[in-house]
Coordinates of C-alpha atoms in Angstrom, one line a residue:
M1 CA 0.0 0.0 0.0
A2 CA 1.4 3.4 -1.0
R3 CA 1.0 6.5 0.9
I4 CA -0.2 9.5 -1.3
L5 CA -0.2 13.1 0.1
I6 CA -2.4 15.2 -2.2
T7 CA -2.8 19.1 -1.9
S8 CA -4.9 21.3 -4.2
A9 CA -4.2 25.0 -4.6
L10 CA -6.0 27.1 -2.0
P11 CA -9.0 28.9 -3.3
Y12 CA -9.2 32.6 -2.1
I13 CA -11.7 33.4 0.5
N14 CA -13.4 36.3 -1.4
G15 CA -16.5 34.7 -2.9
I16 CA -17.6 31.5 -4.7
K17 CA -15.3 30.1 -7.3
H18 CA -16.2 29.4 -10.9
L19 CA -15.7 26.2 -12.9
G20 CA -12.5 27.3 -14.3
N21 CA -11.0 27.5 -10.6
L22 CA -12.6 24.0 -9.9
I23 CA -10.9 22.1 -12.9
G24 CA -7.7 24.0 -12.3
S25 CA -6.9 22.4 -9.2
Q26 CA -9.6 20.9 -6.7
L27 CA -11.4 18.5 -9.0
P28 CA -8.5 16.7 -10.8
A29 CA -6.9 16.4 -7.4
D30 CA -10.1 14.8 -6.1
L31 CA -10.2 12.5 -9.0
Y32 CA -6.6 11.4 -8.1
A33 CA -7.3 11.1 -4.5
R34 CA -10.6 8.9 -5.1
Y35 CA -8.6 6.7 -7.6
N36 CA -5.9 6.1 -5.2
R37 CA -8.4 5.2 -2.3
G38 CA -10.1 2.9 -4.8
R39 CA -6.8 1.1 -5.5
G40 CA -6.3 0.6 -1.6
N41 CA -3.6 3.2 -1.1
E42 CA -3.5 5.5 2.0
V43 CA -4.5 9.0 0.9
M44 CA -4.2 12.3 2.7
F45 CA -6.0 14.9 0.6
L46 CA -5.8 18.4 1.8
C47 CA -7.1 21.9 0.9
A48 CA -8.0 25.1 2.6
T49 CA -9.5 28.5 2.1
D50 CA -6.7 31.3 1.7
E51 CA -8.0 33.9 3.9
H52 CA -5.3 36.6 4.3
G53 CA -4.4 39.8 2.3
T54 CA -6.2 42.9 1.1
P55 CA -8.8 41.1 -1.0
A56 CA -10.4 39.6 2.1
E57 CA -10.4 43.0 3.9
L58 CA -12.0 44.6 0.7
A59 CA -14.6 41.9 0.4
A60 CA -15.4 42.0 4.2
A61 CA -15.8 45.8 4.0
K62 CA -18.1 45.4 1.0
A63 CA -20.2 43.0 3.0
D64 CA -20.1 45.3 6.0
Q65 CA -18.6 42.6 8.3
P66 CA -15.5 42.3 10.4
V67 CA -12.9 40.5 8.3
A68 CA -12.6 37.6 10.6
E69 CA -16.3 37.1 10.7
Y70 CA -16.6 37.4 6.9
C71 CA -13.7 34.8 6.4
A72 CA -15.5 32.3 8.8
D73 CA -18.8 32.7 6.9
M74 CA -17.3 32.3 3.6
H75 CA -15.3 29.3 4.6
K76 CA -18.7 27.7 5.7
V77 CA -20.0 28.5 2.1
Q78 CA -17.1 27.2 0.2
T79 CA -17.0 23.9 2.4
D80 CA -20.6 23.3 1.7
I81 CA -20.2 24.0 -2.0
A82 CA -17.1 21.6 -2.1
D83 CA -19.1 18.9 -0.3
R84 CA -21.9 19.1 -2.9
F85 CA -19.4 18.7 -5.7
G86 CA -18.2 15.6 -4.1
L87 CA -14.7 16.9 -3.3
S88 CA -13.4 14.3 -0.9
F89 CA -10.9 16.4 1.3
D90 CA -9.6 14.5 4.2
H91 CA -9.6 18.1 5.8
Y92 CA -10.5 21.5 4.3
G93 CA -8.7 23.9 6.5
R94 CA -8.3 27.6 7.1
S95 CA -5.0 29.7 6.5
S96 CA -6.2 31.9 9.4
S97 CA -5.9 28.8 11.8
M98 CA -3.6 29.0 14.9
Q99 CA -1.6 26.0 13.3
N100 CA -0.8 28.1 10.4
R101 CA 0.2 31.2 12.4
K102 CA 2.6 29.2 14.5
L103 CA 4.1 27.3 11.7
T104 CA 4.5 30.4 9.6
Q105 CA 6.3 32.2 12.4
H106 CA 8.4 28.9 12.9
F107 CA 9.6 29.0 9.2
A108 CA 10.4 32.7 9.3
S109 CA 12.4 32.1 12.5
K110 CA 14.5 29.2 10.9
L111 CA 15.0 31.2 7.7
A112 CA 16.3 34.2 9.6
D113 CA 18.6 31.8 11.6
A114 CA 19.9 30.5 8.3
G115 CA 20.8 34.1 7.1
L116 CA 18.2 34.0 4.5
I117 CA 16.0 36.8 5.5
T118 CA 17.2 40.2 5.3
E119 CA 15.5 43.6 6.2
V120 CA 15.2 46.0 3.3
E121 CA 14.2 49.7 3.0
D122 CA 11.5 49.2 0.5
R123 CA 9.7 51.5 -1.7
Q124 CA 6.0 50.7 -1.9
V125 CA 3.2 52.4 -3.7
Y126 CA 0.8 54.4 -1.5
S127 CA -2.6 55.5 -2.7
N128 CA -3.4 59.0 -1.5
T129 CA -7.0 58.5 -2.6
D130 CA -7.4 55.1 -0.7
G131 CA -5.4 56.3 2.2
R132 CA -3.4 53.2 2.3
F133 CA -0.4 51.2 1.0
L134 CA -1.4 49.2 -1.9
P135 CA -0.4 45.5 -2.0
D136 CA 1.3 44.5 -5.2
R137 CA -1.6 42.8 -6.9
Y138 CA -3.8 46.1 -6.1
V139 CA -1.5 48.0 -8.4
E140 CA -2.5 47.6 -12.1
G141 CA -0.8 48.9 -15.3
T142 CA 0.9 48.0 -18.5
C143 CA 3.5 45.3 -18.2
P144 CA 6.9 46.5 -19.3
N145 CA 7.7 42.9 -20.8
C146 CA 4.8 42.1 -23.0
G147 CA 2.7 45.4 -23.1
H148 CA -0.5 43.7 -21.6
D149 CA -2.5 46.5 -20.0
G150 CA -4.1 44.5 -17.3
A151 CA -0.9 43.5 -15.4
R152 CA -0.8 43.3 -11.7
G153 CA 2.1 44.7 -9.4
D154 CA 3.1 41.0 -8.6
Q155 CA 2.8 39.3 -11.9
C156 CA 1.6 39.7 -15.4
E157 CA -0.8 36.9 -15.9
E158 CA -0.4 37.3 -19.8
C159 CA 3.4 36.5 -19.9
T160 CA 3.7 35.3 -16.2
K161 CA 6.6 37.7 -15.7
Q162 CA 7.2 38.4 -12.0
L163 CA 7.0 42.2 -11.4
D164 CA 7.2 44.8 -8.8
P165 CA 4.6 47.5 -8.8
T166 CA 7.1 50.2 -9.5
D167 CA 7.9 48.3 -12.9
L168 CA 4.4 49.0 -14.1
I169 CA 3.7 51.7 -17.0
N170 CA 0.9 54.1 -16.1
P171 CA 0.2 52.4 -12.7
R172 CA -3.2 52.8 -11.0
S173 CA -5.1 51.6 -8.0
A174 CA -7.0 48.5 -8.5
I175 CA -9.3 49.6 -5.6
S176 CA -10.3 53.0 -6.7
G177 CA -8.7 53.4 -10.2
S178 CA -6.9 56.4 -8.9
T179 CA -3.6 57.4 -10.5
D180 CA -2.8 59.6 -7.5
L181 CA -0.2 57.3 -6.3
E182 CA 3.2 57.9 -4.7
V183 CA 6.2 55.7 -3.8
R184 CA 6.9 55.8 0.0
E185 CA 9.6 54.3 2.2
T186 CA 8.7 51.4 4.4
K187 CA 10.8 48.7 5.9
H188 CA 10.1 44.9 5.2
L189 CA 11.5 41.5 5.3
F190 CA 12.8 39.8 2.2
L191 CA 13.4 36.1 1.5
R192 CA 16.9 35.7 -0.1
Q193 CA 15.7 33.4 -3.0
S194 CA 18.6 34.4 -5.1
A195 CA 20.9 32.6 -2.4
L196 CA 19.0 29.4 -3.2
R197 CA 18.7 29.6 -7.0
D198 CA 21.4 26.8 -7.7
Q199 CA 19.9 24.6 -5.1
L200 CA 16.3 25.1 -6.6
D201 CA 17.6 24.8 -10.2
Q202 CA 19.3 21.3 -9.3
W203 CA 16.0 20.2 -7.4
I204 CA 13.8 21.1 -10.6
D205 CA 16.2 19.4 -13.0
S206 CA 15.8 16.3 -10.9
K207 CA 11.9 16.3 -11.7
T208 CA 12.2 14.6 -15.0
D209 CA 8.5 13.6 -14.9
W210 CA 7.0 16.9 -14.4
P211 CA 4.8 18.5 -17.2
I212 CA 6.7 20.8 -19.6
L213 CA 4.3 23.4 -18.7
T214 CA 5.5 23.3 -15.0
T215 CA 9.2 23.2 -15.6
S216 CA 9.3 25.8 -18.3
I217 CA 7.5 28.3 -16.1
A218 CA 9.9 27.5 -13.3
K219 CA 13.0 27.8 -15.4
K220 CA 11.8 31.1 -17.0
W221 CA 11.6 32.8 -13.5
L222 CA 15.0 31.1 -12.4
H223 CA 17.0 32.3 -15.5
D224 CA 15.2 35.1 -17.4
G225 CA 16.8 38.6 -17.1
D226 CA 18.5 38.9 -13.7
G227 CA 17.3 35.3 -12.5
L228 CA 15.4 34.7 -9.3
Q229 CA 14.8 37.7 -7.3
D230 CA 14.6 38.2 -3.5
R231 CA 11.0 38.4 -2.6
G232 CA 9.3 40.6 0.1
I233 CA 7.7 38.4 2.7
T234 CA 5.9 41.1 4.9
R235 CA 3.1 43.7 4.2
D236 CA 1.6 46.8 5.9
L237 CA -1.7 45.4 6.7
D238 CA -4.0 44.6 9.8
W239 CA -5.2 41.1 8.7
G240 CA -2.8 38.2 8.5
V241 CA -0.1 36.3 10.4
P242 CA 1.6 38.8 12.6
V243 CA 5.3 39.1 11.9
K244 CA 7.2 37.2 14.7
K245 CA 10.4 35.3 14.9
G246 CA 8.9 32.1 16.3
D247 CA 7.4 33.2 19.5
E248 CA 9.6 36.3 19.8
D249 CA 8.7 39.8 18.6
W250 CA 10.6 40.9 15.6
P251 CA 12.1 44.4 16.3
G252 CA 11.0 47.0 13.6
M253 CA 8.2 44.7 12.2
E254 CA 5.6 45.7 14.7
G255 CA 2.2 46.0 13.1
K256 CA 3.2 44.1 9.8
V257 CA 1.9 40.7 8.8
F258 CA 3.4 38.0 6.6
Y259 CA 2.7 38.3 2.9
V260 CA -0.2 36.0 2.0
W261 CA 2.1 34.1 -0.6
F262 CA 4.5 33.3 2.3
D263 CA 1.8 31.8 4.7
A264 CA -0.6 30.3 2.3
P265 CA 1.3 27.4 1.0
I266 CA 2.6 26.6 4.6
E267 CA -1.1 26.0 5.3
Y268 CA -0.7 22.7 3.4
I269 CA 1.3 21.4 6.3
A270 CA -0.8 23.4 8.9
A271 CA -4.1 21.9 7.4
T272 CA -2.8 18.4 8.4
G273 CA -2.2 19.6 11.9
E274 CA -5.8 21.0 11.9
W275 CA -7.0 17.6 10.6
A276 CA -5.1 15.9 13.5
E277 CA -6.8 18.2 16.0
A278 CA -10.4 17.7 14.7
N279 CA -10.0 13.9 14.8
G280 CA -8.5 13.5 18.0
K281 CA -5.1 12.6 16.5
T282 CA -1.6 13.2 17.9
D283 CA 1.2 15.5 16.4
A284 CA 2.9 12.4 15.3
D285 CA -0.1 11.4 13.1
W286 CA 0.3 14.5 11.1
Q287 CA 4.1 14.7 11.1
R288 CA 4.4 11.2 9.6
W289 CA 3.0 12.8 6.3
W290 CA 5.5 15.8 6.4
R291 CA 8.5 15.1 8.3
T292 CA 10.9 12.7 6.6
D293 CA 12.7 11.9 10.1
M294 CA 9.1 10.9 11.3
G295 CA 7.9 8.5 8.7
A296 CA 7.2 10.7 5.7
D297 CA 10.2 9.5 3.5
D298 CA 8.0 6.9 1.8
V299 CA 5.2 9.5 1.1
K300 CA 4.6 10.6 -2.6
Y301 CA 3.5 14.2 -2.4
V302 CA 1.6 15.4 -5.4
Q303 CA 0.3 19.2 -5.7
F304 CA -2.4 20.3 -8.1
M305 CA -2.7 23.8 -9.5
G306 CA -3.4 26.4 -12.2
K307 CA -0.5 27.6 -14.3
D308 CA -0.6 31.0 -12.6
N309 CA 0.3 29.3 -9.3
V310 CA 3.3 27.3 -10.6
P311 CA 6.1 29.9 -9.9
F312 CA 5.2 30.1 -6.2
H313 CA 5.0 26.3 -5.8
T314 CA 8.2 25.5 -7.7
L315 CA 10.3 28.3 -6.3
S316 CA 9.0 30.5 -3.4
F317 CA 7.5 27.5 -1.2
P318 CA 10.5 25.1 -2.0
A319 CA 12.8 28.0 -1.0
T320 CA 11.0 28.3 2.3
I321 CA 11.3 24.5 3.0
L322 CA 14.9 24.0 1.7
G323 CA 15.9 27.3 3.5
S324 CA 14.6 26.1 6.8
G325 CA 17.2 23.4 6.9
E326 CA 14.7 21.1 8.6
P327 CA 13.6 17.6 7.1
W328 CA 10.2 18.6 5.6
K329 CA 8.7 16.6 2.8
M330 CA 9.2 18.3 -0.6
V331 CA 6.7 17.8 -3.5
D332 CA 7.3 14.9 -5.8
H333 CA 5.1 15.7 -8.7
L334 CA 3.4 18.9 -9.6
K335 CA 0.3 18.8 -11.9
S336 CA -0.4 22.1 -13.4
F337 CA -3.3 23.2 -15.7
N338 CA -3.8 25.7 -18.3
Y339 CA -7.1 27.8 -18.3
L340 CA -10.6 26.9 -19.1
N341 CA -12.1 29.6 -21.0
Y342 CA -15.9 30.4 -21.4
D343 CA -17.8 30.9 -24.6
G344 CA -15.2 32.8 -26.5
G345 CA -13.7 34.7 -23.4
Q346 CA -12.3 34.1 -20.0
F347 CA -14.0 32.9 -16.8
S348 CA -13.6 35.8 -14.4
T349 CA -14.3 35.9 -10.7
S350 CA -13.8 39.8 -10.4
K351 CA -15.9 40.3 -13.7
G352 CA -18.6 37.7 -12.6
R353 CA -18.2 36.1 -16.2
G354 CA -19.0 32.4 -16.6
V355 CA -20.7 29.6 -14.6
F356 CA -19.9 29.6 -10.7
M357 CA -19.9 26.4 -8.7
D358 CA -23.1 27.3 -6.8
Q359 CA -25.0 28.2 -10.0
A360 CA -23.9 25.0 -11.7
L361 CA -25.3 23.0 -8.8
E362 CA -28.7 24.8 -9.2
I363 CA -29.2 23.5 -12.7
L364 CA -27.7 20.1 -12.7
P365 CA -26.2 17.6 -10.3
A366 CA -22.4 17.6 -9.7
D367 CA -21.6 14.4 -11.8
Y368 CA -22.8 16.3 -15.1
W369 CA -20.1 19.0 -14.3
R370 CA -17.5 16.7 -13.0
W371 CA -17.5 14.5 -16.3
W372 CA -17.5 17.4 -18.6
L373 CA -14.8 19.4 -16.8
L374 CA -12.5 16.4 -16.3
S375 CA -12.9 14.9 -19.8
H376 CA -12.2 18.4 -21.1
A377 CA -9.3 19.3 -18.6
P378 CA -7.0 22.1 -19.9
E379 CA -3.8 20.0 -19.8
S380 CA -1.6 20.5 -22.8
S381 CA -3.4 23.9 -23.8
D382 CA -6.3 26.1 -22.7
S383 CA -9.7 24.5 -23.2
E384 CA -13.1 26.1 -23.9
F385 CA -16.6 25.6 -22.2
T386 CA -19.4 26.0 -24.7
W387 CA -22.9 25.0 -23.8
E388 CA -23.3 23.1 -27.2
N389 CA -20.3 20.8 -26.4
F390 CA -21.3 20.5 -22.7
Q391 CA -24.9 19.3 -23.9
Q392 CA -23.3 17.0 -26.6
S393 CA -20.9 15.5 -24.1
V394 CA -23.6 14.9 -21.4
N395 CA -26.0 13.4 -23.8
K396 CA -23.6 11.0 -25.6
D397 CA -21.2 10.0 -23.0
L398 CA -23.3 9.9 -19.9
A399 CA -26.9 9.3 -21.1
D400 CA -26.5 7.3 -24.5
V401 CA -23.3 5.3 -23.4
L402 CA -23.4 4.6 -19.7
G403 CA -26.9 5.4 -18.6
N404 CA -28.5 3.5 -21.5
F405 CA -26.4 0.5 -20.8
V406 CA -27.5 0.3 -17.2
S407 CA -31.1 0.9 -18.0
R408 CA -31.3 -1.6 -20.9
I409 CA -29.8 -4.6 -19.1
T410 CA -31.6 -4.2 -15.8
K411 CA -34.9 -3.7 -17.3
F412 CA -34.4 -6.5 -19.6
C413 CA -33.4 -8.8 -16.9
R414 CA -36.4 -7.7 -14.8
S415 CA -38.7 -8.5 -17.6
K416 CA -37.4 -12.0 -18.4
F417 CA -35.5 -13.4 -15.3
G418 CA -36.8 -11.1 -12.4
E419 CA -34.7 -8.9 -10.1
A420 CA -31.9 -11.5 -9.4
V421 CA -28.6 -12.4 -11.3
P422 CA -29.8 -15.3 -13.6
E423 CA -27.8 -18.5 -13.8
G424 CA -27.0 -19.4 -17.4
A425 CA -24.0 -21.1 -18.5
E426 CA -20.2 -20.5 -18.3
Y427 CA -19.0 -17.4 -20.1
G428 CA -18.3 -18.3 -23.8
E429 CA -16.1 -17.1 -26.5
Q430 CA -17.8 -13.8 -26.9
E431 CA -17.5 -13.0 -23.1
Q432 CA -13.9 -14.2 -22.9
A433 CA -13.1 -11.7 -25.8
L434 CA -14.8 -9.0 -23.9
I435 CA -12.9 -9.9 -20.9
A436 CA -9.5 -9.7 -22.8
E437 CA -10.5 -6.3 -24.3
L438 CA -11.5 -4.9 -20.8
T439 CA -8.3 -6.2 -19.3
T440 CA -6.3 -4.4 -21.7
R441 CA -8.3 -1.2 -21.3
I442 CA -8.4 -1.2 -17.5
R443 CA -4.7 -1.5 -17.5
A444 CA -4.3 1.6 -19.8
Y445 CA -6.9 3.5 -17.6
E446 CA -4.6 2.6 -14.6
G447 CA -1.7 3.8 -16.4
H448 CA -3.3 7.1 -17.4
M449 CA -4.5 7.7 -14.0
D450 CA -1.2 6.9 -12.2
A451 CA 0.4 9.4 -14.6
M452 CA -2.4 12.0 -13.8
E453 CA -3.3 12.2 -17.5
V454 CA -6.8 13.3 -16.8
R455 CA -8.3 13.6 -20.4
K456 CA -6.7 10.3 -21.5
S457 CA -8.2 8.6 -18.4
A458 CA -11.6 9.9 -19.2
Q459 CA -11.3 8.7 -22.9
E460 CA -10.1 5.3 -21.8
L461 CA -12.9 5.0 -19.3
R462 CA -15.6 6.0 -22.0
A463 CA -14.1 3.3 -24.2
I464 CA -14.7 0.8 -21.4
W465 CA -18.3 1.9 -21.4
V466 CA -18.6 1.6 -25.1
A467 CA -17.1 -2.0 -25.0
G468 CA -19.9 -3.0 -22.8
N469 CA -22.4 -1.4 -25.0
E470 CA -20.9 -3.1 -28.1
Y471 CA -21.1 -6.4 -26.3
L472 CA -24.7 -6.0 -25.6
Q473 CA -25.4 -4.9 -29.1
S474 CA -23.6 -7.8 -30.6
A475 CA -24.9 -10.5 -28.0
A476 CA -28.5 -9.2 -28.2
P477 CA -29.8 -11.2 -25.2
W478 CA -33.5 -10.0 -26.2
S479 CA -33.0 -11.8 -29.5
T480 CA -31.1 -14.8 -28.0
F481 CA -33.7 -15.3 -25.4
K482 CA -36.2 -16.5 -27.9
T483 CA -34.2 -19.6 -28.9
E484 CA -31.5 -19.9 -26.2
P485 CA -32.8 -18.6 -22.9
E486 CA -29.7 -20.1 -21.0
K487 CA -27.2 -18.2 -23.2
A488 CA -29.3 -15.1 -22.8
A489 CA -29.1 -15.6 -19.0
T490 CA -25.2 -15.7 -19.3
Q491 CA -25.2 -12.5 -21.4
V492 CA -27.5 -10.8 -18.7
R493 CA -25.2 -12.1 -15.8
M494 CA -22.3 -10.5 -17.7
G495 CA -24.1 -7.2 -18.2
L496 CA -25.1 -7.0 -14.4
N497 CA -21.4 -7.6 -13.4
L498 CA -20.4 -4.9 -15.8
I499 CA -22.6 -2.4 -13.9
R500 CA -20.7 -3.1 -10.7
L501 CA -17.4 -3.0 -12.6
Y502 CA -18.3 0.2 -14.3
A503 CA -19.4 1.8 -10.8
V504 CA -15.9 1.0 -9.4
L505 CA -14.0 2.3 -12.4
S506 CA -16.1 5.3 -12.7
A507 CA -16.3 6.5 -9.0
P508 CA -13.4 8.8 -9.3
F509 CA -15.1 10.7 -12.1
I510 CA -18.8 10.5 -11.1
P511 CA -19.2 9.3 -7.6
T512 CA -22.8 10.0 -7.0
A513 CA -23.8 7.9 -10.2
A514 CA -21.3 5.2 -9.2
A515 CA -22.9 5.0 -5.8
S516 CA -26.3 4.6 -7.3
M517 CA -25.1 1.9 -9.6
L518 CA -23.7 0.0 -6.6
S519 CA -26.9 0.6 -4.7
A520 CA -29.0 -0.9 -7.5
M521 CA -26.7 -3.8 -7.8
N522 CA -27.2 -4.3 -4.0
T523 CA -23.5 -4.5 -3.2
L524 CA -20.8 -2.9 -1.1
N525 CA -18.2 -4.6 -3.1
T526 CA -15.9 -1.8 -4.5
S527 CA -12.9 -4.2 -5.0
W528 CA -10.6 -2.8 -7.8
P529 CA -10.6 -5.2 -10.9
D530 CA -7.0 -6.5 -10.7
D531 CA -8.3 -9.7 -12.2
V532 CA -11.0 -8.7 -14.7
A533 CA -12.4 -12.3 -15.0
E534 CA -12.8 -12.4 -11.2
A535 CA -14.5 -8.9 -11.1
L536 CA -17.0 -10.0 -13.7
N537 CA -18.1 -12.9 -11.4
A538 CA -18.5 -10.7 -8.4
L539 CA -22.4 -10.8 -8.4
P540 CA -23.1 -14.5 -7.9
V541 CA -26.2 -16.3 -9.3
G542 CA -29.3 -15.4 -7.3
H543 CA -28.0 -12.1 -6.1
D544 CA -30.8 -9.7 -5.9
F545 CA -30.6 -6.2 -7.7
S546 CA -33.0 -3.5 -8.4
V547 CA -33.6 -1.3 -11.6
P548 CA -32.2 2.1 -10.8
D549 CA -33.8 5.4 -11.7
V550 CA -32.4 7.2 -14.9
L551 CA -28.7 7.9 -14.1
F552 CA -28.5 10.9 -16.4
A553 CA -31.2 12.8 -18.0
K554 CA -30.5 14.3 -21.5
I555 CA -30.2 18.0 -21.8
T556 CA -32.7 19.4 -24.2
D557 CA -32.1 22.2 -26.7
D558 CA -34.6 24.4 -24.7
Q559 CA -32.6 24.0 -21.5
R560 CA -29.3 24.7 -23.3
E561 CA -30.6 27.9 -25.0
D562 CA -32.1 29.0 -21.6
W563 CA -28.7 28.4 -19.6
Q564 CA -26.8 29.9 -22.5
S565 CA -28.9 33.1 -22.2
R566 CA -28.9 33.1 -18.5
F567 CA -25.2 32.9 -18.2
S568 CA -24.2 35.3 -21.0
G569 CA -23.9 38.4 -18.8
K570 CA -22.2 39.2 -15.5
R571 CA -23.1 37.7 -12.1
D572 CA -25.1 40.0 -9.9

């Protein structure tokens, strides 16, 4: 049994996330977690709300709530939506937790002891109109590297270039739009990432199985221009982790907090501590996942995220861990995704454009969305959500292929043999050919899932469903029954066992439908089909079943047109 640690990039607290956010990290991470549990591996799957920084303060002010209260409320909202989407986190934490506060201050202390933190008289943008220092991402302007007008002060999302606000051309406040900005002197702590550049470079070179998307972004940041730069890790804000050196005050840093991009990745570790506390576990129980001197040396650690988060996870967070000099578990595989676009443009939280997670669940159950998003995951390039494609994929894959198979075989069996697995004869040549084909396909499915090739996994799973349909079409038990009822019974027995097999294989993608299929087959047997012939005899002769309700209803043209119109503008 392998031990798999899985983290998904933390969704920001300021509002409900859209489907592009979902497929960029949490959903493929859930797919991988469910698959590994299904294979019998020990899994720790973690995520949390990212709660610090100016966006949380501004969102709370807009909601007329204290920021701590706003974050607590939004954490409940995001937790509920994650549950309804079937995201199977072992723990869904909060970056504002006491565990994260203590751990962030601990790492800062260790980095300072190692000589990797320096105090810098920094020049920071101050907005006279807003009456506050502006965090990097709240200064917007034109990117000096590529000319993109919507670049933020920390990074240009167009070319991924790391920036400082003072680099921007024609800067303005993202809060008020004011150009009445000035640069003021303030003192901040900087992490000396440049001192770790060679160590990070060697570490990234050792990751030969990482996606090209991931390594190319990391290398670009390491070597473009002057190479990896030192990074400010404190901010002049009220809300966040107070700057301390472990438990000690940090002279000159009073009233400052750690930068959200310093404390947020540390929450991956802290969330495991939260899990331990919530479940009556000991410190040793969470440390065995993270400390290589306490049992984590046999853990495989996989991170999932959108491509915009890659630089922080390949450079800044590893710099924190390496620089601490402590035996923390480093990421083994980083799975990054491109962007999912919406009907010819971009999903956008700030602009309210696209379909958001709560809205999606108002019109269809989670499995419809899970299937489409995962089978169209933006892996090698950006992908696009269109309502026509969504309708076509749901109707063909889920309703026509899988749903129709389950309905036909269960209803036919009930009408001819009753609601129990019929006896028939031993599996014949046709059944053995199907077993051989499925064995090949299931081994390929496992290979794609192990490699985190999401779209290829979905394609192979669909091909496994199709193989059952083609068998049923070829065997035609409804015709065979007229002359060879015993042979028809054998074919039906195969069909009913295929439903259980499909439930087990499909559960990572469509867990609710998979549970319905298992329930209809009256079985709790979720054993993985290491031996396909054995798996297709799991339901014995005489085993009772029931005909399930329709697994997936087709999307009508009227529904599609209605939704397309409803989601064509901006969210209120």
